[in-house]
Short mmCIF file of N, CA and C in Angstrom, two decimals:
data_model
loop_
_atom_site.label_atom_id
_atom_site.label_comp_id
_atom_site.label_asym_id
_atom_site.label_seq_id
_atom_site.Cartn_x
_atom_site.Cartn_y
_atom_site.Cartn_z
N MET A 191 13.85 9.94 9.48
CA MET A 191 14.27 8.66 8.93
C MET A 191 14.95 8.89 7.59
N SER A 192 16.09 8.24 7.38
CA SER A 192 16.80 8.41 6.12
C SER A 192 16.13 7.57 5.04
N GLU A 193 16.31 8.00 3.81
CA GLU A 193 15.68 7.32 2.69
C GLU A 193 16.35 5.97 2.46
N LEU A 194 15.53 4.96 2.18
CA LEU A 194 16.05 3.64 1.89
C LEU A 194 16.81 3.66 0.57
N GLY A 195 17.95 2.97 0.55
CA GLY A 195 18.74 2.94 -0.67
C GLY A 195 19.39 1.59 -0.88
N GLU A 196 20.12 1.49 -1.97
CA GLU A 196 20.79 0.24 -2.33
C GLU A 196 21.74 -0.20 -1.23
N GLY A 197 21.74 -1.49 -0.97
CA GLY A 197 22.62 -2.06 0.05
C GLY A 197 21.99 -2.12 1.43
N MET A 198 20.88 -1.41 1.63
CA MET A 198 20.21 -1.42 2.94
C MET A 198 19.28 -2.63 3.04
N THR A 199 19.04 -3.08 4.27
CA THR A 199 18.11 -4.18 4.48
C THR A 199 16.69 -3.67 4.25
N ALA A 200 15.94 -4.41 3.44
CA ALA A 200 14.56 -4.04 3.16
C ALA A 200 13.70 -4.28 4.39
N PRO A 201 12.86 -3.32 4.78
CA PRO A 201 11.96 -3.53 5.92
C PRO A 201 11.02 -4.71 5.67
N ASP A 202 10.89 -5.58 6.65
CA ASP A 202 9.98 -6.72 6.53
C ASP A 202 8.54 -6.21 6.64
N PHE A 203 7.64 -7.02 6.17
CA PHE A 203 6.21 -6.71 6.30
C PHE A 203 5.45 -8.03 6.31
N ASP A 204 4.26 -7.99 6.83
CA ASP A 204 3.34 -9.12 6.82
C ASP A 204 1.96 -8.50 6.69
N LEU A 205 1.41 -8.58 5.48
CA LEU A 205 0.16 -7.88 5.18
C LEU A 205 -0.87 -8.80 4.53
N PRO A 206 -2.15 -8.44 4.66
CA PRO A 206 -3.19 -9.19 3.94
C PRO A 206 -2.97 -9.05 2.43
N ARG A 207 -3.30 -10.11 1.71
CA ARG A 207 -3.10 -10.10 0.26
C ARG A 207 -4.38 -10.52 -0.46
N ASP A 208 -4.35 -10.30 -1.76
CA ASP A 208 -5.47 -10.72 -2.60
C ASP A 208 -5.77 -12.20 -2.36
N GLY A 209 -7.03 -12.56 -2.49
CA GLY A 209 -7.42 -13.96 -2.38
C GLY A 209 -7.42 -14.53 -0.97
N GLY A 210 -7.10 -13.70 0.02
CA GLY A 210 -7.06 -14.17 1.40
C GLY A 210 -5.66 -14.53 1.83
N GLY A 211 -5.45 -14.64 3.11
CA GLY A 211 -4.13 -14.94 3.63
C GLY A 211 -3.26 -13.70 3.69
N ASN A 212 -1.99 -13.92 4.00
CA ASN A 212 -1.03 -12.83 4.13
C ASN A 212 0.17 -13.08 3.24
N VAL A 213 0.92 -12.03 3.00
CA VAL A 213 2.20 -12.14 2.30
C VAL A 213 3.21 -11.36 3.13
N SER A 214 4.40 -11.96 3.28
CA SER A 214 5.45 -11.29 4.03
C SER A 214 6.75 -11.32 3.24
N LEU A 215 7.62 -10.39 3.54
CA LEU A 215 8.93 -10.39 2.90
C LEU A 215 9.73 -11.58 3.42
N ALA A 216 9.66 -11.84 4.73
CA ALA A 216 10.39 -12.97 5.32
C ALA A 216 9.97 -14.29 4.66
N GLY A 217 8.72 -14.38 4.26
CA GLY A 217 8.21 -15.59 3.61
C GLY A 217 8.78 -15.82 2.22
N GLN A 218 9.48 -14.83 1.70
CA GLN A 218 10.07 -14.94 0.35
C GLN A 218 11.58 -15.20 0.43
N ALA A 219 12.07 -15.57 1.62
CA ALA A 219 13.51 -15.77 1.83
C ALA A 219 14.08 -16.69 0.76
N GLY A 220 15.25 -16.31 0.23
CA GLY A 220 15.91 -17.10 -0.80
C GLY A 220 15.44 -16.79 -2.21
N LYS A 221 14.48 -15.87 -2.32
CA LYS A 221 13.99 -15.46 -3.64
C LYS A 221 14.30 -13.99 -3.84
N ILE A 222 14.37 -13.60 -5.09
CA ILE A 222 14.46 -12.19 -5.42
C ILE A 222 13.02 -11.65 -5.36
N VAL A 223 12.85 -10.45 -4.85
CA VAL A 223 11.52 -9.86 -4.74
C VAL A 223 11.50 -8.51 -5.45
N VAL A 224 10.51 -8.34 -6.31
CA VAL A 224 10.21 -7.03 -6.89
C VAL A 224 9.01 -6.52 -6.11
N LEU A 225 9.22 -5.45 -5.35
CA LEU A 225 8.15 -4.85 -4.55
C LEU A 225 7.83 -3.50 -5.18
N TYR A 226 6.65 -3.43 -5.80
CA TYR A 226 6.30 -2.15 -6.42
C TYR A 226 5.10 -1.54 -5.71
N PHE A 227 5.22 -0.24 -5.48
CA PHE A 227 4.17 0.52 -4.79
C PHE A 227 3.42 1.34 -5.81
N TYR A 228 2.10 1.32 -5.71
CA TYR A 228 1.28 2.07 -6.67
C TYR A 228 0.13 2.74 -5.92
N PRO A 229 -0.39 3.85 -6.49
CA PRO A 229 -1.40 4.62 -5.76
C PRO A 229 -2.77 3.97 -5.58
N LYS A 230 -3.36 3.40 -6.65
CA LYS A 230 -4.76 2.98 -6.52
C LYS A 230 -5.14 1.92 -7.55
N ASP A 231 -5.85 0.91 -7.09
CA ASP A 231 -6.35 -0.14 -7.98
C ASP A 231 -7.24 0.44 -9.07
N ASP A 232 -7.11 -0.14 -10.25
CA ASP A 232 -8.02 0.13 -11.38
C ASP A 232 -8.01 1.57 -11.86
N THR A 233 -6.90 2.27 -11.69
CA THR A 233 -6.73 3.58 -12.33
C THR A 233 -5.81 3.35 -13.52
N SER A 234 -5.76 4.27 -14.45
CA SER A 234 -5.09 4.00 -15.72
C SER A 234 -3.62 3.59 -15.58
N GLY A 235 -2.80 4.40 -14.94
CA GLY A 235 -1.37 4.07 -14.81
C GLY A 235 -1.13 2.81 -14.01
N CYS A 236 -1.89 2.64 -12.94
CA CYS A 236 -1.72 1.47 -12.08
C CYS A 236 -2.14 0.19 -12.80
N THR A 237 -3.16 0.29 -13.63
CA THR A 237 -3.60 -0.87 -14.40
C THR A 237 -2.54 -1.25 -15.42
N VAL A 238 -2.01 -0.28 -16.15
CA VAL A 238 -0.96 -0.58 -17.15
C VAL A 238 0.24 -1.22 -16.46
N GLU A 239 0.64 -0.69 -15.31
CA GLU A 239 1.79 -1.23 -14.60
C GLU A 239 1.55 -2.69 -14.18
N ALA A 240 0.39 -2.96 -13.60
CA ALA A 240 0.07 -4.32 -13.16
C ALA A 240 -0.03 -5.28 -14.34
N VAL A 241 -0.63 -4.84 -15.43
CA VAL A 241 -0.74 -5.67 -16.63
C VAL A 241 0.64 -5.95 -17.22
N ASP A 242 1.52 -4.95 -17.23
CA ASP A 242 2.88 -5.14 -17.73
C ASP A 242 3.66 -6.14 -16.89
N PHE A 243 3.57 -6.04 -15.56
CA PHE A 243 4.25 -7.01 -14.69
C PHE A 243 3.66 -8.40 -14.90
N THR A 244 2.34 -8.49 -15.09
CA THR A 244 1.69 -9.78 -15.33
C THR A 244 2.18 -10.39 -16.64
N ALA A 245 2.31 -9.57 -17.68
CA ALA A 245 2.75 -10.07 -18.98
C ALA A 245 4.15 -10.69 -18.91
N LEU A 246 4.95 -10.22 -17.95
CA LEU A 246 6.32 -10.73 -17.80
C LEU A 246 6.45 -11.71 -16.62
N SER A 247 5.32 -12.13 -16.05
CA SER A 247 5.37 -12.95 -14.83
C SER A 247 6.11 -14.27 -15.04
N ASP A 248 5.98 -14.90 -16.19
CA ASP A 248 6.72 -16.14 -16.45
C ASP A 248 8.22 -15.88 -16.46
N ASP A 249 8.63 -14.76 -17.05
CA ASP A 249 10.05 -14.41 -17.09
C ASP A 249 10.59 -14.13 -15.69
N PHE A 250 9.79 -13.43 -14.88
CA PHE A 250 10.21 -13.18 -13.50
C PHE A 250 10.32 -14.51 -12.74
N ALA A 251 9.35 -15.39 -12.92
CA ALA A 251 9.37 -16.69 -12.23
C ALA A 251 10.60 -17.51 -12.63
N LYS A 252 10.93 -17.51 -13.92
CA LYS A 252 12.12 -18.24 -14.39
C LYS A 252 13.39 -17.68 -13.76
N ALA A 253 13.36 -16.40 -13.40
CA ALA A 253 14.52 -15.75 -12.77
C ALA A 253 14.47 -15.88 -11.24
N GLY A 254 13.55 -16.72 -10.73
CA GLY A 254 13.45 -16.93 -9.29
C GLY A 254 12.95 -15.71 -8.54
N THR A 255 12.07 -14.97 -9.18
CA THR A 255 11.62 -13.68 -8.64
C THR A 255 10.12 -13.66 -8.39
N VAL A 256 9.75 -13.12 -7.23
CA VAL A 256 8.35 -12.92 -6.87
C VAL A 256 8.03 -11.44 -7.05
N VAL A 257 6.90 -11.14 -7.69
CA VAL A 257 6.48 -9.76 -7.89
C VAL A 257 5.30 -9.47 -6.97
N ILE A 258 5.46 -8.43 -6.14
CA ILE A 258 4.42 -8.03 -5.19
C ILE A 258 4.10 -6.55 -5.42
N GLY A 259 2.85 -6.27 -5.69
CA GLY A 259 2.38 -4.89 -5.79
C GLY A 259 1.74 -4.52 -4.46
N MET A 260 1.89 -3.25 -4.06
CA MET A 260 1.33 -2.82 -2.78
C MET A 260 0.70 -1.44 -2.91
N SER A 261 -0.49 -1.31 -2.34
CA SER A 261 -1.17 -0.02 -2.27
C SER A 261 -1.98 0.01 -0.98
N PRO A 262 -2.53 1.19 -0.66
CA PRO A 262 -3.37 1.25 0.55
C PRO A 262 -4.80 0.75 0.34
N ASP A 263 -5.11 0.25 -0.87
CA ASP A 263 -6.46 -0.26 -1.13
C ASP A 263 -6.74 -1.52 -0.31
N PRO A 264 -8.00 -1.74 0.06
CA PRO A 264 -8.35 -2.96 0.80
C PRO A 264 -8.27 -4.20 -0.09
N VAL A 265 -8.17 -5.37 0.53
CA VAL A 265 -8.07 -6.64 -0.19
C VAL A 265 -9.23 -6.81 -1.17
N LYS A 266 -10.42 -6.42 -0.76
CA LYS A 266 -11.60 -6.56 -1.62
C LYS A 266 -11.38 -5.83 -2.96
N ALA A 267 -10.80 -4.64 -2.91
CA ALA A 267 -10.51 -3.88 -4.13
C ALA A 267 -9.44 -4.60 -4.96
N HIS A 268 -8.43 -5.17 -4.28
CA HIS A 268 -7.40 -5.94 -4.98
C HIS A 268 -8.02 -7.12 -5.72
N ASP A 269 -8.92 -7.82 -5.06
CA ASP A 269 -9.55 -9.00 -5.68
C ASP A 269 -10.34 -8.60 -6.94
N LYS A 270 -11.06 -7.50 -6.88
CA LYS A 270 -11.81 -7.01 -8.05
C LYS A 270 -10.85 -6.61 -9.17
N PHE A 271 -9.77 -5.93 -8.81
CA PHE A 271 -8.76 -5.46 -9.77
C PHE A 271 -8.13 -6.66 -10.49
N ILE A 272 -7.78 -7.69 -9.74
CA ILE A 272 -7.17 -8.90 -10.33
C ILE A 272 -8.16 -9.59 -11.26
N ALA A 273 -9.40 -9.74 -10.81
CA ALA A 273 -10.41 -10.43 -11.62
C ALA A 273 -10.70 -9.66 -12.91
N LYS A 274 -10.82 -8.35 -12.81
CA LYS A 274 -11.17 -7.53 -13.97
C LYS A 274 -10.08 -7.56 -15.05
N HIS A 275 -8.80 -7.61 -14.62
CA HIS A 275 -7.69 -7.50 -15.58
C HIS A 275 -6.85 -8.78 -15.68
N SER A 276 -7.33 -9.89 -15.09
CA SER A 276 -6.61 -11.18 -15.12
C SER A 276 -5.15 -11.02 -14.71
N LEU A 277 -4.94 -10.36 -13.58
CA LEU A 277 -3.57 -10.07 -13.13
C LEU A 277 -2.91 -11.31 -12.53
N GLY A 278 -1.60 -11.40 -12.72
CA GLY A 278 -0.84 -12.54 -12.22
C GLY A 278 0.26 -12.12 -11.25
N VAL A 279 0.00 -11.09 -10.47
CA VAL A 279 0.96 -10.65 -9.45
C VAL A 279 0.26 -10.68 -8.10
N ILE A 280 1.04 -10.76 -7.04
CA ILE A 280 0.49 -10.69 -5.68
C ILE A 280 0.21 -9.22 -5.38
N LEU A 281 -0.94 -8.94 -4.80
CA LEU A 281 -1.24 -7.57 -4.38
C LEU A 281 -1.45 -7.55 -2.87
N ALA A 282 -0.61 -6.78 -2.20
CA ALA A 282 -0.69 -6.64 -0.74
C ALA A 282 -1.43 -5.37 -0.38
N SER A 283 -2.17 -5.42 0.73
CA SER A 283 -2.98 -4.30 1.17
C SER A 283 -2.38 -3.67 2.43
N ASP A 284 -1.96 -2.41 2.31
CA ASP A 284 -1.37 -1.69 3.44
C ASP A 284 -2.29 -0.54 3.83
N GLU A 285 -3.46 -0.89 4.36
CA GLU A 285 -4.46 0.13 4.67
C GLU A 285 -3.99 1.12 5.72
N ASP A 286 -3.16 0.68 6.68
CA ASP A 286 -2.71 1.63 7.70
C ASP A 286 -1.45 2.39 7.28
N LYS A 287 -0.94 2.04 6.10
CA LYS A 287 0.18 2.76 5.46
C LYS A 287 1.51 2.62 6.20
N SER A 288 1.61 1.67 7.12
CA SER A 288 2.85 1.52 7.89
C SER A 288 4.02 1.07 7.01
N VAL A 289 3.76 0.17 6.06
CA VAL A 289 4.83 -0.29 5.17
C VAL A 289 5.16 0.79 4.14
N LEU A 290 4.13 1.46 3.64
CA LEU A 290 4.36 2.58 2.71
C LEU A 290 5.27 3.61 3.36
N GLU A 291 5.03 3.89 4.64
CA GLU A 291 5.85 4.86 5.37
C GLU A 291 7.26 4.31 5.59
N ALA A 292 7.37 3.01 5.93
CA ALA A 292 8.69 2.41 6.17
C ALA A 292 9.58 2.48 4.92
N TYR A 293 8.96 2.37 3.77
CA TYR A 293 9.71 2.44 2.51
C TYR A 293 9.83 3.87 1.97
N GLY A 294 9.21 4.82 2.67
CA GLY A 294 9.32 6.22 2.28
C GLY A 294 8.56 6.59 1.03
N VAL A 295 7.49 5.84 0.74
CA VAL A 295 6.72 6.12 -0.48
C VAL A 295 5.36 6.77 -0.18
N TRP A 296 5.02 6.97 1.09
CA TRP A 296 3.80 7.70 1.46
C TRP A 296 4.26 9.15 1.62
N THR A 297 4.01 9.95 0.62
CA THR A 297 4.60 11.29 0.56
C THR A 297 3.57 12.36 0.24
N GLU A 298 4.00 13.58 0.46
CA GLU A 298 3.14 14.71 0.10
C GLU A 298 3.21 14.89 -1.42
N LYS A 299 2.06 14.99 -2.02
CA LYS A 299 1.97 15.17 -3.47
C LYS A 299 1.17 16.44 -3.72
N SER A 300 1.23 16.89 -4.94
CA SER A 300 0.44 18.08 -5.26
C SER A 300 -0.12 17.98 -6.67
N MET A 301 -1.37 18.39 -6.80
CA MET A 301 -2.03 18.39 -8.10
C MET A 301 -2.99 19.57 -8.14
N TYR A 302 -2.90 20.32 -9.21
CA TYR A 302 -3.76 21.50 -9.38
C TYR A 302 -3.67 22.46 -8.20
N GLY A 303 -2.47 22.60 -7.65
CA GLY A 303 -2.24 23.52 -6.54
C GLY A 303 -2.67 23.02 -5.18
N ARG A 304 -3.19 21.81 -5.13
CA ARG A 304 -3.66 21.23 -3.87
C ARG A 304 -2.64 20.18 -3.41
N THR A 305 -2.27 20.21 -2.14
CA THR A 305 -1.35 19.20 -1.63
C THR A 305 -2.13 18.15 -0.85
N TYR A 306 -1.66 16.93 -0.92
CA TYR A 306 -2.31 15.81 -0.24
C TYR A 306 -1.27 14.70 -0.07
N MET A 307 -1.58 13.74 0.77
CA MET A 307 -0.69 12.59 0.98
C MET A 307 -1.11 11.47 0.02
N GLY A 308 -0.11 10.81 -0.56
CA GLY A 308 -0.39 9.72 -1.48
C GLY A 308 0.84 8.87 -1.71
N VAL A 309 0.67 7.84 -2.50
CA VAL A 309 1.75 6.90 -2.79
C VAL A 309 2.58 7.41 -3.96
N GLU A 310 3.89 7.50 -3.74
CA GLU A 310 4.82 7.82 -4.83
C GLU A 310 5.11 6.49 -5.53
N ARG A 311 4.77 6.40 -6.81
CA ARG A 311 4.97 5.17 -7.56
C ARG A 311 6.47 4.83 -7.53
N SER A 312 6.80 3.72 -6.89
CA SER A 312 8.20 3.33 -6.67
C SER A 312 8.33 1.82 -6.75
N THR A 313 9.52 1.36 -7.09
CA THR A 313 9.80 -0.07 -7.14
C THR A 313 11.12 -0.34 -6.43
N PHE A 314 11.12 -1.40 -5.62
CA PHE A 314 12.32 -1.84 -4.92
C PHE A 314 12.65 -3.25 -5.37
N LEU A 315 13.88 -3.45 -5.81
CA LEU A 315 14.37 -4.77 -6.17
C LEU A 315 15.17 -5.28 -4.97
N ILE A 316 14.69 -6.39 -4.39
CA ILE A 316 15.28 -6.91 -3.16
C ILE A 316 15.94 -8.26 -3.47
N GLY A 317 17.22 -8.35 -3.18
CA GLY A 317 17.98 -9.57 -3.46
C GLY A 317 17.63 -10.70 -2.52
N LYS A 318 18.16 -11.88 -2.84
CA LYS A 318 17.92 -13.07 -2.02
C LYS A 318 18.38 -12.88 -0.58
N ASP A 319 19.32 -11.96 -0.36
CA ASP A 319 19.86 -11.69 0.98
C ASP A 319 19.01 -10.71 1.77
N GLY A 320 17.89 -10.24 1.16
CA GLY A 320 17.01 -9.29 1.86
C GLY A 320 17.48 -7.86 1.78
N LYS A 321 18.52 -7.61 1.01
CA LYS A 321 19.04 -6.25 0.85
C LYS A 321 18.50 -5.63 -0.44
N ILE A 322 18.33 -4.33 -0.41
CA ILE A 322 17.81 -3.61 -1.57
C ILE A 322 18.92 -3.52 -2.62
N ALA A 323 18.64 -4.07 -3.80
CA ALA A 323 19.62 -4.08 -4.88
C ALA A 323 19.44 -2.87 -5.80
N ARG A 324 18.19 -2.38 -5.91
CA ARG A 324 17.94 -1.27 -6.83
C ARG A 324 16.64 -0.59 -6.40
N VAL A 325 16.58 0.72 -6.61
CA VAL A 325 15.37 1.49 -6.28
C VAL A 325 15.02 2.37 -7.48
N TRP A 326 13.75 2.36 -7.82
CA TRP A 326 13.22 3.29 -8.82
C TRP A 326 12.17 4.14 -8.12
N ARG A 327 12.33 5.44 -8.12
CA ARG A 327 11.34 6.35 -7.53
C ARG A 327 10.69 7.17 -8.63
N LYS A 328 9.50 7.66 -8.34
CA LYS A 328 8.74 8.46 -9.32
C LYS A 328 8.73 7.75 -10.68
N VAL A 329 8.33 6.49 -10.64
CA VAL A 329 8.34 5.63 -11.81
C VAL A 329 7.41 6.15 -12.91
N LYS A 330 7.92 6.11 -14.12
CA LYS A 330 7.11 6.33 -15.32
C LYS A 330 6.77 4.92 -15.82
N VAL A 331 5.50 4.63 -15.99
CA VAL A 331 5.03 3.27 -16.23
C VAL A 331 5.51 2.65 -17.56
N PRO A 332 5.43 3.35 -18.69
CA PRO A 332 5.79 2.67 -19.95
C PRO A 332 7.22 2.11 -19.94
N GLY A 333 7.31 0.79 -20.17
CA GLY A 333 8.60 0.12 -20.23
C GLY A 333 9.22 -0.21 -18.88
N HIS A 334 8.58 0.19 -17.78
CA HIS A 334 9.17 -0.02 -16.46
C HIS A 334 9.32 -1.50 -16.10
N ALA A 335 8.29 -2.31 -16.31
CA ALA A 335 8.36 -3.73 -15.94
C ALA A 335 9.51 -4.41 -16.67
N GLN A 336 9.71 -4.09 -17.93
CA GLN A 336 10.80 -4.67 -18.71
C GLN A 336 12.16 -4.23 -18.14
N GLN A 337 12.25 -2.97 -17.75
CA GLN A 337 13.47 -2.44 -17.15
C GLN A 337 13.80 -3.18 -15.84
N VAL A 338 12.77 -3.45 -15.04
CA VAL A 338 12.96 -4.17 -13.79
C VAL A 338 13.41 -5.60 -14.07
N LEU A 339 12.80 -6.24 -15.07
CA LEU A 339 13.19 -7.61 -15.43
C LEU A 339 14.67 -7.65 -15.84
N GLU A 340 15.11 -6.68 -16.60
CA GLU A 340 16.52 -6.62 -17.01
C GLU A 340 17.43 -6.48 -15.80
N ALA A 341 17.01 -5.68 -14.82
CA ALA A 341 17.79 -5.51 -13.59
C ALA A 341 17.84 -6.82 -12.79
N VAL A 342 16.73 -7.56 -12.78
CA VAL A 342 16.69 -8.86 -12.09
C VAL A 342 17.69 -9.80 -12.75
N ARG A 343 17.68 -9.84 -14.07
CA ARG A 343 18.59 -10.74 -14.80
C ARG A 343 20.05 -10.37 -14.59
N ALA A 344 20.31 -9.10 -14.28
CA ALA A 344 21.68 -8.65 -14.08
C ALA A 344 22.21 -8.95 -12.68
N LEU A 345 21.33 -9.37 -11.77
CA LEU A 345 21.77 -9.67 -10.39
C LEU A 345 22.68 -10.89 -10.36
#
């Protein structure tokens, strides 16, 4: 499978989300979507990233943008993560990793000489037309949410 890039149609998904119910890409039709993938709820980098997106949630909303975070954690973990940090973003649960794989972010990683499969921290900016407008791979968290907001405003 070729890597997803700008101008390509974003793969649809319909997954369980925090608080119950489901969230789908098709359900966001006519809106800009920031879809960010992160490794694990309540770890340091993932917490900073979610808090940063939450801090800018009003700005994203004013720009007609929905922010969705996705990890392989179960909904129950998402609910605890949101409650603990007062998060204001949607968190989708991809326990079977099918969407992570469709977006090419379920990858082989290595730490301390050991290889394992995990989520490559990535963000996809999806336009109102359902096409990928921008991709950030191997995201460095500091300043990332602000960078994404600037890209949204430039659409």
